[in-house]
Amino acid sequence: MRVARGSAALLTVAALTGSACAPALFRPPAGPGSPAPDAATALDNATAACRDVRSLVFIMHLHGRIAGRGIPGALRFDGAATRDGGLFLDANANGRQYLELRGTPGAASLWLRDGNRLVNAPLTDILEALTGLAIAPDRLLAFMTGCVTWDRSIVQASRFGRDIRVRTSDAEIVLVTAPAGWRTRWGVSGGLVVDYHEMQGLWPRRFTIYPEATAGEDRLTMQIDQRFVNDARASNQELFTPRARPGSVPMTVEELREAVWRDP
């Protein structure tokens, strides 16, 4: 990966990979399966905690590989996300801020410390340019909390041994049994797969998101180190209001994407 002169920090800002080994991906059961009359109960049990999430305040780290490229980095992301699509991210390392993203689906701002640059664009466009994943903010929150989708109306369900695969209007989910009851193991929604590797109580701790079309070749693994559900801090709308930066240099989404993903 190469970036334009003066854009070296974008390699770190993208934070798509670290030195950690990529976790093995779960392969969902295929075929017709058998009837699963208990699917609704299993889904209700698996989503008992996450379905009432209105917001999430969190600290997380990322690693992964997108478009066959990896970028060394160990950024800490302090963030907040809301059910109505608000997102705030502050990426920092060793006490230094590298980026700040804040906005809602219609309008967002991304500030980059490198070059004091500022992107103003729809939130999903900025996320796709940075990560290579076209993910809507509300879907990101559903993935981060283990719900996959906010719609729990089952249109089809099948049992595969002890596992159940359910389909809603906008997602497919694999439910597995655990000591605490049912939990979500895997899901796909909006063309993106989420694979839950590790839970912390009722909540996902480590999980991977990747485009369904790439079968895991491109992936972004998130590890949530701290989470605060429905925290009052997320009610501060200033967090999700695009912010100007004195003396910043305007940058378009296309320029951002080119800087991050330019071929070597």
PDB file of C-alpha atoms in Angstrom:
ATOM      1  CA  MET A   1       0.000   0.000   0.000  1.00  0.00           C
ATOM      2  CA  ARG A   2       1.275   3.461  -0.827  1.00  0.00           C
ATOM      3  CA  VAL A   3      -0.061   6.850   0.098  1.00  0.00           C
ATOM      4  CA  ALA A   4       0.543  10.314  -1.246  1.00  0.00           C
ATOM      5  CA  ARG A   5       3.404  12.312   0.219  1.00  0.00           C
ATOM      6  CA  GLY A   6       2.435  13.719   3.600  1.00  0.00           C
ATOM      7  CA  SER A   7      -0.163  10.982   4.123  1.00  0.00           C
ATOM      8  CA  ALA A   8       1.893   8.413   5.992  1.00  0.00           C
ATOM      9  CA  ALA A   9      -0.259   8.689   9.101  1.00  0.00           C
ATOM     10  CA  LEU A  10      -3.213   7.390   7.106  1.00  0.00           C
ATOM     11  CA  LEU A  11      -1.557   3.997   7.210  1.00  0.00           C
ATOM     12  CA  THR A  12      -1.889   4.051  10.970  1.00  0.00           C
ATOM     13  CA  VAL A  13      -5.256   5.797  10.950  1.00  0.00           C
ATOM     14  CA  ALA A  14      -6.790   3.009   8.891  1.00  0.00           C
ATOM     15  CA  ALA A  15      -5.738   0.583  11.653  1.00  0.00           C
ATOM     16  CA  LEU A  16      -6.889  -2.438   9.735  1.00  0.00           C
ATOM     17  CA  THR A  17      -4.361  -4.890  11.037  1.00  0.00           C
ATOM     18  CA  GLY A  18      -1.965  -5.614  13.830  1.00  0.00           C
ATOM     19  CA  SER A  19       0.475  -8.346  14.648  1.00  0.00           C
ATOM     20  CA  ALA A  20      -2.240 -10.606  16.086  1.00  0.00           C
ATOM     21  CA  CYS A  21      -3.016 -13.811  14.259  1.00  0.00           C
ATOM     22  CA  ALA A  22      -6.279 -13.813  12.360  1.00  0.00           C
ATOM     23  CA  PRO A  23      -8.921 -15.905  14.133  1.00  0.00           C
ATOM     24  CA  ALA A  24     -10.353 -18.922  12.353  1.00  0.00           C
ATOM     25  CA  LEU A  25     -13.688 -18.150  10.723  1.00  0.00           C
ATOM     26  CA  PHE A  26     -16.893 -20.015  11.511  1.00  0.00           C
ATOM     27  CA  ARG A  27     -18.582 -21.759   8.614  1.00  0.00           C
ATOM     28  CA  PRO A  28     -22.389 -21.765   8.973  1.00  0.00           C
ATOM     29  CA  PRO A  29     -24.327 -24.986   8.443  1.00  0.00           C
ATOM     30  CA  ALA A  30     -25.668 -25.479   4.927  1.00  0.00           C
ATOM     31  CA  GLY A  31     -28.594 -27.402   3.527  1.00  0.00           C
ATOM     32  CA  PRO A  32     -32.271 -27.643   4.479  1.00  0.00           C
ATOM     33  CA  GLY A  33     -31.748 -28.836   8.056  1.00  0.00           C
ATOM     34  CA  SER A  34     -34.720 -30.005  10.104  1.00  0.00           C
ATOM     35  CA  PRO A  35     -37.669 -28.134  11.653  1.00  0.00           C
ATOM     36  CA  ALA A  36     -36.823 -25.792  14.543  1.00  0.00           C
ATOM     37  CA  PRO A  37     -40.042 -25.057  16.445  1.00  0.00           C
ATOM     38  CA  ASP A  38     -38.028 -23.511  19.276  1.00  0.00           C
ATOM     39  CA  ALA A  39     -36.295 -20.964  17.025  1.00  0.00           C
ATOM     40  CA  ALA A  40     -38.230 -17.952  18.331  1.00  0.00           C
ATOM     41  CA  THR A  41     -37.435 -18.863  21.929  1.00  0.00           C
ATOM     42  CA  ALA A  42     -33.772 -19.389  21.062  1.00  0.00           C
ATOM     43  CA  LEU A  43     -33.539 -16.021  19.275  1.00  0.00           C
ATOM     44  CA  ASP A  44     -35.267 -14.212  22.130  1.00  0.00           C
ATOM     45  CA  ASN A  45     -32.854 -15.805  24.588  1.00  0.00           C
ATOM     46  CA  ALA A  46     -29.778 -14.955  22.503  1.00  0.00           C
ATOM     47  CA  THR A  47     -30.824 -11.312  22.048  1.00  0.00           C
ATOM     48  CA  ALA A  48     -32.255 -10.692  25.518  1.00  0.00           C
ATOM     49  CA  ALA A  49     -29.511  -8.195  26.373  1.00  0.00           C
ATOM     50  CA  CYS A  50     -28.776  -6.542  23.050  1.00  0.00           C
ATOM     51  CA  ARG A  51     -32.306  -5.925  21.811  1.00  0.00           C
ATOM     52  CA  ASP A  52     -32.819  -3.125  24.343  1.00  0.00           C
ATOM     53  CA  VAL A  53     -29.572  -1.348  23.475  1.00  0.00           C
ATOM     54  CA  ARG A  54     -30.145   2.258  22.444  1.00  0.00           C
ATOM     55  CA  SER A  55     -26.513   3.288  22.603  1.00  0.00           C
ATOM     56  CA  LEU A  56     -23.044   1.968  23.333  1.00  0.00           C
ATOM     57  CA  VAL A  57     -19.988   3.770  24.669  1.00  0.00           C
ATOM     58  CA  PHE A  58     -16.842   1.691  24.172  1.00  0.00           C
ATOM     59  CA  ILE A  59     -13.087   1.313  23.972  1.00  0.00           C
ATOM     60  CA  MET A  60     -11.815  -1.076  21.308  1.00  0.00           C
ATOM     61  CA  HIS A  61      -8.848  -2.127  19.180  1.00  0.00           C
ATOM     62  CA  LEU A  62      -8.852  -3.260  15.552  1.00  0.00           C
ATOM     63  CA  HIS A  63      -6.813  -5.444  13.259  1.00  0.00           C
ATOM     64  CA  GLY A  64      -7.404  -7.230   9.974  1.00  0.00           C
ATOM     65  CA  ARG A  65      -6.738  -7.288   6.270  1.00  0.00           C
ATOM     66  CA  ILE A  66      -8.562  -5.514   3.461  1.00  0.00           C
ATOM     67  CA  ALA A  67      -7.850  -5.751  -0.285  1.00  0.00           C
ATOM     68  CA  GLY A  68      -4.943  -8.090   0.442  1.00  0.00           C
ATOM     69  CA  ARG A  69      -3.094  -5.480   2.475  1.00  0.00           C
ATOM     70  CA  GLY A  70      -2.320  -5.172   6.143  1.00  0.00           C
ATOM     71  CA  ILE A  71      -1.203  -2.128   8.092  1.00  0.00           C
ATOM     72  CA  PRO A  72       0.770  -2.423  11.340  1.00  0.00           C
ATOM     73  CA  GLY A  73      -0.771  -0.389  14.108  1.00  0.00           C
ATOM     74  CA  ALA A  74      -2.170  -0.535  17.620  1.00  0.00           C
ATOM     75  CA  LEU A  75      -4.627   2.315  17.833  1.00  0.00           C
ATOM     76  CA  ARG A  76      -7.114   2.587  20.660  1.00  0.00           C
ATOM     77  CA  PHE A  77     -10.577   3.691  19.580  1.00  0.00           C
ATOM     78  CA  ASP A  78     -12.712   5.513  22.119  1.00  0.00           C
ATOM     79  CA  GLY A  79     -16.214   5.694  20.705  1.00  0.00           C
ATOM     80  CA  ALA A  80     -19.957   5.868  20.982  1.00  0.00           C
ATOM     81  CA  ALA A  81     -22.722   4.583  18.726  1.00  0.00           C
ATOM     82  CA  THR A  82     -26.491   5.006  18.832  1.00  0.00           C
ATOM     83  CA  ARG A  83     -29.460   3.077  17.496  1.00  0.00           C
ATOM     84  CA  ASP A  84     -30.459   6.006  15.263  1.00  0.00           C
ATOM     85  CA  GLY A  85     -27.100   5.964  13.477  1.00  0.00           C
ATOM     86  CA  GLY A  86     -24.916   8.338  15.458  1.00  0.00           C
ATOM     87  CA  LEU A  87     -21.229   7.445  15.602  1.00  0.00           C
ATOM     88  CA  PHE A  88     -18.218   8.968  17.355  1.00  0.00           C
ATOM     89  CA  LEU A  89     -14.673   7.609  17.094  1.00  0.00           C
ATOM     90  CA  ASP A  90     -11.469   8.990  18.532  1.00  0.00           C
ATOM     91  CA  ALA A  91      -8.357   7.056  17.483  1.00  0.00           C
ATOM     92  CA  ASN A  92      -5.283   7.540  19.622  1.00  0.00           C
ATOM     93  CA  ALA A  93      -1.997   5.898  20.502  1.00  0.00           C
ATOM     94  CA  ASN A  94       0.572   6.812  23.157  1.00  0.00           C
ATOM     95  CA  GLY A  95      -1.413   9.885  24.104  1.00  0.00           C
ATOM     96  CA  ARG A  96      -1.556  11.227  20.549  1.00  0.00           C
ATOM     97  CA  GLN A  97      -4.841  11.662  18.670  1.00  0.00           C
ATOM     98  CA  TYR A  98      -4.792  10.442  15.069  1.00  0.00           C
ATOM     99  CA  LEU A  99      -8.358  10.967  13.931  1.00  0.00           C
ATOM    100  CA  GLU A 100     -11.763  12.049  15.104  1.00  0.00           C
ATOM    101  CA  LEU A 101     -14.957  10.909  13.376  1.00  0.00           C
ATOM    102  CA  ARG A 102     -18.347  12.201  14.425  1.00  0.00           C
ATOM    103  CA  GLY A 103     -21.692  12.310  12.699  1.00  0.00           C
ATOM    104  CA  THR A 104     -25.002  10.769  11.734  1.00  0.00           C
ATOM    105  CA  PRO A 105     -26.010   9.010   8.496  1.00  0.00           C
ATOM    106  CA  GLY A 106     -26.715  12.293   6.711  1.00  0.00           C
ATOM    107  CA  ALA A 107     -23.658  14.292   7.724  1.00  0.00           C
ATOM    108  CA  ALA A 108     -20.312  13.529   9.334  1.00  0.00           C
ATOM    109  CA  SER A 109     -16.831  14.948   9.715  1.00  0.00           C
ATOM    110  CA  LEU A 110     -13.520  13.111   9.800  1.00  0.00           C
ATOM    111  CA  TRP A 111     -10.482  15.019  11.051  1.00  0.00           C
ATOM    112  CA  LEU A 112      -7.011  13.639  10.384  1.00  0.00           C
ATOM    113  CA  ARG A 113      -4.085  14.865  12.444  1.00  0.00           C
ATOM    114  CA  ASP A 114      -1.758  14.223   9.517  1.00  0.00           C
ATOM    115  CA  GLY A 115      -1.910  17.431   7.498  1.00  0.00           C
ATOM    116  CA  ASN A 116      -4.801  18.794   9.598  1.00  0.00           C
ATOM    117  CA  ARG A 117      -7.249  17.519   6.970  1.00  0.00           C
ATOM    118  CA  LEU A 118     -11.022  17.432   7.228  1.00  0.00           C
ATOM    119  CA  VAL A 119     -13.537  15.320   5.329  1.00  0.00           C
ATOM    120  CA  ASN A 120     -17.227  16.270   5.386  1.00  0.00           C
ATOM    121  CA  ALA A 121     -19.493  13.608   3.884  1.00  0.00           C
ATOM    122  CA  PRO A 122     -22.212  11.049   4.733  1.00  0.00           C
ATOM    123  CA  LEU A 123     -21.055   8.786   7.535  1.00  0.00           C
ATOM    124  CA  THR A 124     -21.296   5.519   5.593  1.00  0.00           C
ATOM    125  CA  ASP A 125     -19.163   6.954   2.772  1.00  0.00           C
ATOM    126  CA  ILE A 126     -16.414   7.916   5.207  1.00  0.00           C
ATOM    127  CA  LEU A 127     -16.480   4.501   6.916  1.00  0.00           C
ATOM    128  CA  GLU A 128     -16.247   2.716   3.572  1.00  0.00           C
ATOM    129  CA  ALA A 129     -13.327   4.891   2.453  1.00  0.00           C
ATOM    130  CA  LEU A 130     -11.424   4.224   5.693  1.00  0.00           C
ATOM    131  CA  THR A 131     -12.123   0.513   6.153  1.00  0.00           C
ATOM    132  CA  GLY A 132     -13.205  -0.846   2.779  1.00  0.00           C
ATOM    133  CA  LEU A 133     -16.441  -2.042   4.401  1.00  0.00           C
ATOM    134  CA  ALA A 134     -19.745  -0.435   3.389  1.00  0.00           C
ATOM    135  CA  ILE A 135     -21.503  -0.593   6.739  1.00  0.00           C
ATOM    136  CA  ALA A 136     -24.323   1.615   7.983  1.00  0.00           C
ATOM    137  CA  PRO A 137     -23.825   2.973  11.524  1.00  0.00           C
ATOM    138  CA  ASP A 138     -26.982   1.357  12.931  1.00  0.00           C
ATOM    139  CA  ARG A 139     -25.927  -2.016  11.515  1.00  0.00           C
ATOM    140  CA  LEU A 140     -22.491  -1.556  13.072  1.00  0.00           C
ATOM    141  CA  LEU A 141     -24.155  -1.149  16.484  1.00  0.00           C
ATOM    142  CA  ALA A 142     -26.250  -4.279  15.898  1.00  0.00           C
ATOM    143  CA  PHE A 143     -23.046  -6.183  15.062  1.00  0.00           C
ATOM    144  CA  MET A 144     -21.147  -4.807  18.053  1.00  0.00           C
ATOM    145  CA  THR A 145     -23.866  -5.841  20.517  1.00  0.00           C
ATOM    146  CA  GLY A 146     -24.499  -9.347  19.169  1.00  0.00           C
ATOM    147  CA  CYS A 147     -27.963  -8.767  17.707  1.00  0.00           C
ATOM    148  CA  VAL A 148     -26.842  -8.703  14.034  1.00  0.00           C
ATOM    149  CA  THR A 149     -30.216  -7.125  13.159  1.00  0.00           C
ATOM    150  CA  TRP A 150     -32.870  -5.222  15.073  1.00  0.00           C
ATOM    151  CA  ASP A 151     -35.614  -7.229  13.310  1.00  0.00           C
ATOM    152  CA  ARG A 152     -36.449 -10.421  15.214  1.00  0.00           C
ATOM    153  CA  SER A 153     -39.378 -11.504  13.040  1.00  0.00           C
ATOM    154  CA  ILE A 154     -38.402 -14.976  11.851  1.00  0.00           C
ATOM    155  CA  VAL A 155     -39.396 -15.907   8.300  1.00  0.00           C
ATOM    156  CA  GLN A 156     -37.542 -19.239   8.222  1.00  0.00           C
ATOM    157  CA  ALA A 157     -35.699 -21.443  10.699  1.00  0.00           C
ATOM    158  CA  SER A 158     -33.823 -24.757  10.533  1.00  0.00           C
ATOM    159  CA  ARG A 159     -32.046 -26.927  13.058  1.00  0.00           C
ATOM    160  CA  PHE A 160     -28.616 -28.455  12.437  1.00  0.00           C
ATOM    161  CA  GLY A 161     -27.790 -30.714  15.348  1.00  0.00           C
ATOM    162  CA  ARG A 162     -27.687 -28.426  18.383  1.00  0.00           C
ATOM    163  CA  ASP A 163     -27.483 -25.243  16.279  1.00  0.00           C
ATOM    164  CA  ILE A 164     -30.322 -23.228  14.779  1.00  0.00           C
ATOM    165  CA  ARG A 165     -30.155 -21.023  11.697  1.00  0.00           C
ATOM    166  CA  VAL A 166     -32.835 -18.349  11.437  1.00  0.00           C
ATOM    167  CA  ARG A 167     -33.712 -15.892   8.701  1.00  0.00           C
ATOM    168  CA  THR A 168     -35.363 -12.530   9.267  1.00  0.00           C
ATOM    169  CA  SER A 169     -36.365  -9.946   6.674  1.00  0.00           C
ATOM    170  CA  ASP A 170     -32.829  -8.568   6.464  1.00  0.00           C
ATOM    171  CA  ALA A 171     -30.465 -11.089   8.044  1.00  0.00           C
ATOM    172  CA  GLU A 172     -29.499 -14.700   8.670  1.00  0.00           C
ATOM    173  CA  ILE A 173     -28.249 -15.754  12.091  1.00  0.00           C
ATOM    174  CA  VAL A 174     -26.740 -18.937  13.519  1.00  0.00           C
ATOM    175  CA  LEU A 175     -27.594 -19.569  17.169  1.00  0.00           C
ATOM    176  CA  VAL A 176     -25.588 -21.961  19.324  1.00  0.00           C
ATOM    177  CA  THR A 177     -26.008 -23.221  22.859  1.00  0.00           C
ATOM    178  CA  ALA A 178     -23.717 -21.965  25.614  1.00  0.00           C
ATOM    179  CA  PRO A 179     -23.556 -22.432  29.402  1.00  0.00           C
ATOM    180  CA  ALA A 180     -25.630 -19.275  29.870  1.00  0.00           C
ATOM    181  CA  GLY A 181     -28.165 -20.273  27.212  1.00  0.00           C
ATOM    182  CA  TRP A 182     -28.429 -19.463  23.523  1.00  0.00           C
ATOM    183  CA  ARG A 183     -26.051 -16.996  21.921  1.00  0.00           C
ATOM    184  CA  THR A 184     -25.371 -15.628  18.457  1.00  0.00           C
ATOM    185  CA  ARG A 185     -22.382 -17.267  16.777  1.00  0.00           C
ATOM    186  CA  TRP A 186     -22.578 -15.874  13.242  1.00  0.00           C
ATOM    187  CA  GLY A 187     -24.732 -13.608  11.121  1.00  0.00           C
ATOM    188  CA  VAL A 188     -25.017 -11.881   7.770  1.00  0.00           C
ATOM    189  CA  SER A 189     -26.861  -8.654   6.999  1.00  0.00           C
ATOM    190  CA  GLY A 190     -26.505  -6.010   4.324  1.00  0.00           C
ATOM    191  CA  GLY A 191     -23.881  -8.054   2.469  1.00  0.00           C
ATOM    192  CA  LEU A 192     -21.605  -8.193   5.533  1.00  0.00           C
ATOM    193  CA  VAL A 193     -20.847 -11.201   7.733  1.00  0.00           C
ATOM    194  CA  VAL A 194     -20.152 -10.963  11.454  1.00  0.00           C
ATOM    195  CA  ASP A 195     -18.392 -13.861  13.174  1.00  0.00           C
ATOM    196  CA  TYR A 196     -18.386 -13.827  16.984  1.00  0.00           C
ATOM    197  CA  HIS A 197     -15.235 -15.460  18.335  1.00  0.00           C
ATOM    198  CA  GLU A 198     -15.315 -14.550  22.005  1.00  0.00           C
ATOM    199  CA  MET A 199     -17.978 -13.415  24.443  1.00  0.00           C
ATOM    200  CA  GLN A 200     -17.653 -11.500  27.679  1.00  0.00           C
ATOM    201  CA  GLY A 201     -20.716 -12.486  29.646  1.00  0.00           C
ATOM    202  CA  LEU A 202     -23.694 -11.632  27.434  1.00  0.00           C
ATOM    203  CA  TRP A 203     -21.695  -9.360  25.121  1.00  0.00           C
ATOM    204  CA  PRO A 204     -19.333  -9.909  22.189  1.00  0.00           C
ATOM    205  CA  ARG A 205     -15.728  -9.207  23.088  1.00  0.00           C
ATOM    206  CA  ARG A 206     -13.975 -10.175  19.871  1.00  0.00           C
ATOM    207  CA  PHE A 207     -15.579 -10.544  16.451  1.00  0.00           C
ATOM    208  CA  THR A 208     -14.770 -10.239  12.758  1.00  0.00           C
ATOM    209  CA  ILE A 209     -16.699  -8.400  10.064  1.00  0.00           C
ATOM    210  CA  TYR A 210     -16.129  -9.174   6.393  1.00  0.00           C
ATOM    211  CA  PRO A 211     -17.938  -8.796   3.055  1.00  0.00           C
ATOM    212  CA  GLU A 212     -20.026 -11.856   2.251  1.00  0.00           C
ATOM    213  CA  ALA A 213     -18.666 -11.864  -1.300  1.00  0.00           C
ATOM    214  CA  THR A 214     -15.027 -12.265  -0.206  1.00  0.00           C
ATOM    215  CA  ALA A 215     -15.613 -15.262   2.095  1.00  0.00           C
ATOM    216  CA  GLY A 216     -13.305 -13.765   4.706  1.00  0.00           C
ATOM    217  CA  GLU A 217     -10.348 -12.766   2.531  1.00  0.00           C
ATOM    218  CA  ASP A 218     -11.033  -9.164   3.532  1.00  0.00           C
ATOM    219  CA  ARG A 219     -11.762  -8.817   7.222  1.00  0.00           C
ATOM    220  CA  LEU A 220     -11.814  -6.392  10.117  1.00  0.00           C
ATOM    221  CA  THR A 221     -11.536  -7.864  13.627  1.00  0.00           C
ATOM    222  CA  MET A 222     -12.698  -5.787  16.571  1.00  0.00           C
ATOM    223  CA  GLN A 223     -11.915  -6.347  20.222  1.00  0.00           C
ATOM    224  CA  ILE A 224     -14.059  -4.427  22.682  1.00  0.00           C
ATOM    225  CA  ASP A 225     -12.095  -3.828  25.862  1.00  0.00           C
ATOM    226  CA  GLN A 226     -14.709  -1.766  27.698  1.00  0.00           C
ATOM    227  CA  ARG A 227     -18.405  -1.170  27.038  1.00  0.00           C
ATOM    228  CA  PHE A 228     -21.086   0.948  28.651  1.00  0.00           C
ATOM    229  CA  VAL A 229     -24.607   0.145  27.500  1.00  0.00           C
ATOM    230  CA  ASN A 230     -27.194   2.944  27.280  1.00  0.00           C
ATOM    231  CA  ASP A 231     -24.705   5.278  28.930  1.00  0.00           C
ATOM    232  CA  ALA A 232     -25.769   8.888  29.510  1.00  0.00           C
ATOM    233  CA  ARG A 233     -22.688  10.127  27.644  1.00  0.00           C
ATOM    234  CA  ALA A 234     -24.214   8.925  24.373  1.00  0.00           C
ATOM    235  CA  SER A 235     -27.158  11.294  24.856  1.00  0.00           C
ATOM    236  CA  ASN A 236     -24.816  14.237  24.249  1.00  0.00           C
ATOM    237  CA  GLN A 237     -25.688  15.149  20.663  1.00  0.00           C
ATOM    238  CA  GLU A 238     -22.524  17.201  20.342  1.00  0.00           C
ATOM    239  CA  LEU A 239     -20.635  13.924  20.051  1.00  0.00           C
ATOM    240  CA  PHE A 240     -22.415  13.202  16.767  1.00  0.00           C
ATOM    241  CA  THR A 241     -22.379  16.722  15.322  1.00  0.00           C
ATOM    242  CA  PRO A 242     -19.868  17.356  12.515  1.00  0.00           C
ATOM    243  CA  ARG A 243     -17.096  19.581  13.777  1.00  0.00           C
ATOM    244  CA  ALA A 244     -14.963  22.172  12.034  1.00  0.00           C
ATOM    245  CA  ARG A 245     -11.234  22.433  12.743  1.00  0.00           C
ATOM    246  CA  PRO A 246      -9.421  25.787  12.589  1.00  0.00           C
ATOM    247  CA  GLY A 247      -7.082  25.956   9.610  1.00  0.00           C
ATOM    248  CA  SER A 248      -7.976  22.447   8.403  1.00  0.00           C
ATOM    249  CA  VAL A 249      -7.469  21.503   4.772  1.00  0.00           C
ATOM    250  CA  PRO A 250     -10.602  20.180   3.010  1.00  0.00           C
ATOM    251  CA  MET A 251     -10.400  16.613   1.731  1.00  0.00           C
ATOM    252  CA  THR A 252     -12.974  14.678  -0.310  1.00  0.00           C
ATOM    253  CA  VAL A 253     -14.040  11.080   0.278  1.00  0.00           C
ATOM    254  CA  GLU A 254     -12.424  10.164  -3.039  1.00  0.00           C
ATOM    255  CA  GLU A 255      -9.135  11.713  -1.938  1.00  0.00           C
ATOM    256  CA  LEU A 256      -9.367   9.864   1.375  1.00  0.00           C
ATOM    257  CA  ARG A 257      -9.976   6.544  -0.348  1.00  0.00           C
ATOM    258  CA  GLU A 258      -7.131   7.177  -2.789  1.00  0.00           C
ATOM    259  CA  ALA A 259      -4.730   8.035   0.018  1.00  0.00           C
ATOM    260  CA  VAL A 260      -5.595   4.925   2.039  1.00  0.00           C
ATOM    261  CA  TRP A 261      -5.977   2.357  -0.750  1.00  0.00           C
ATOM    262  CA  ARG A 262      -3.599   3.510  -3.476  1.00  0.00           C
ATOM    263  CA  ASP A 263      -1.806   0.523  -5.014  1.00  0.00           C
ATOM    264  CA  PRO A 264       1.928   0.144  -4.415  1.00  0.00           C
TER     265      PRO A 264
END
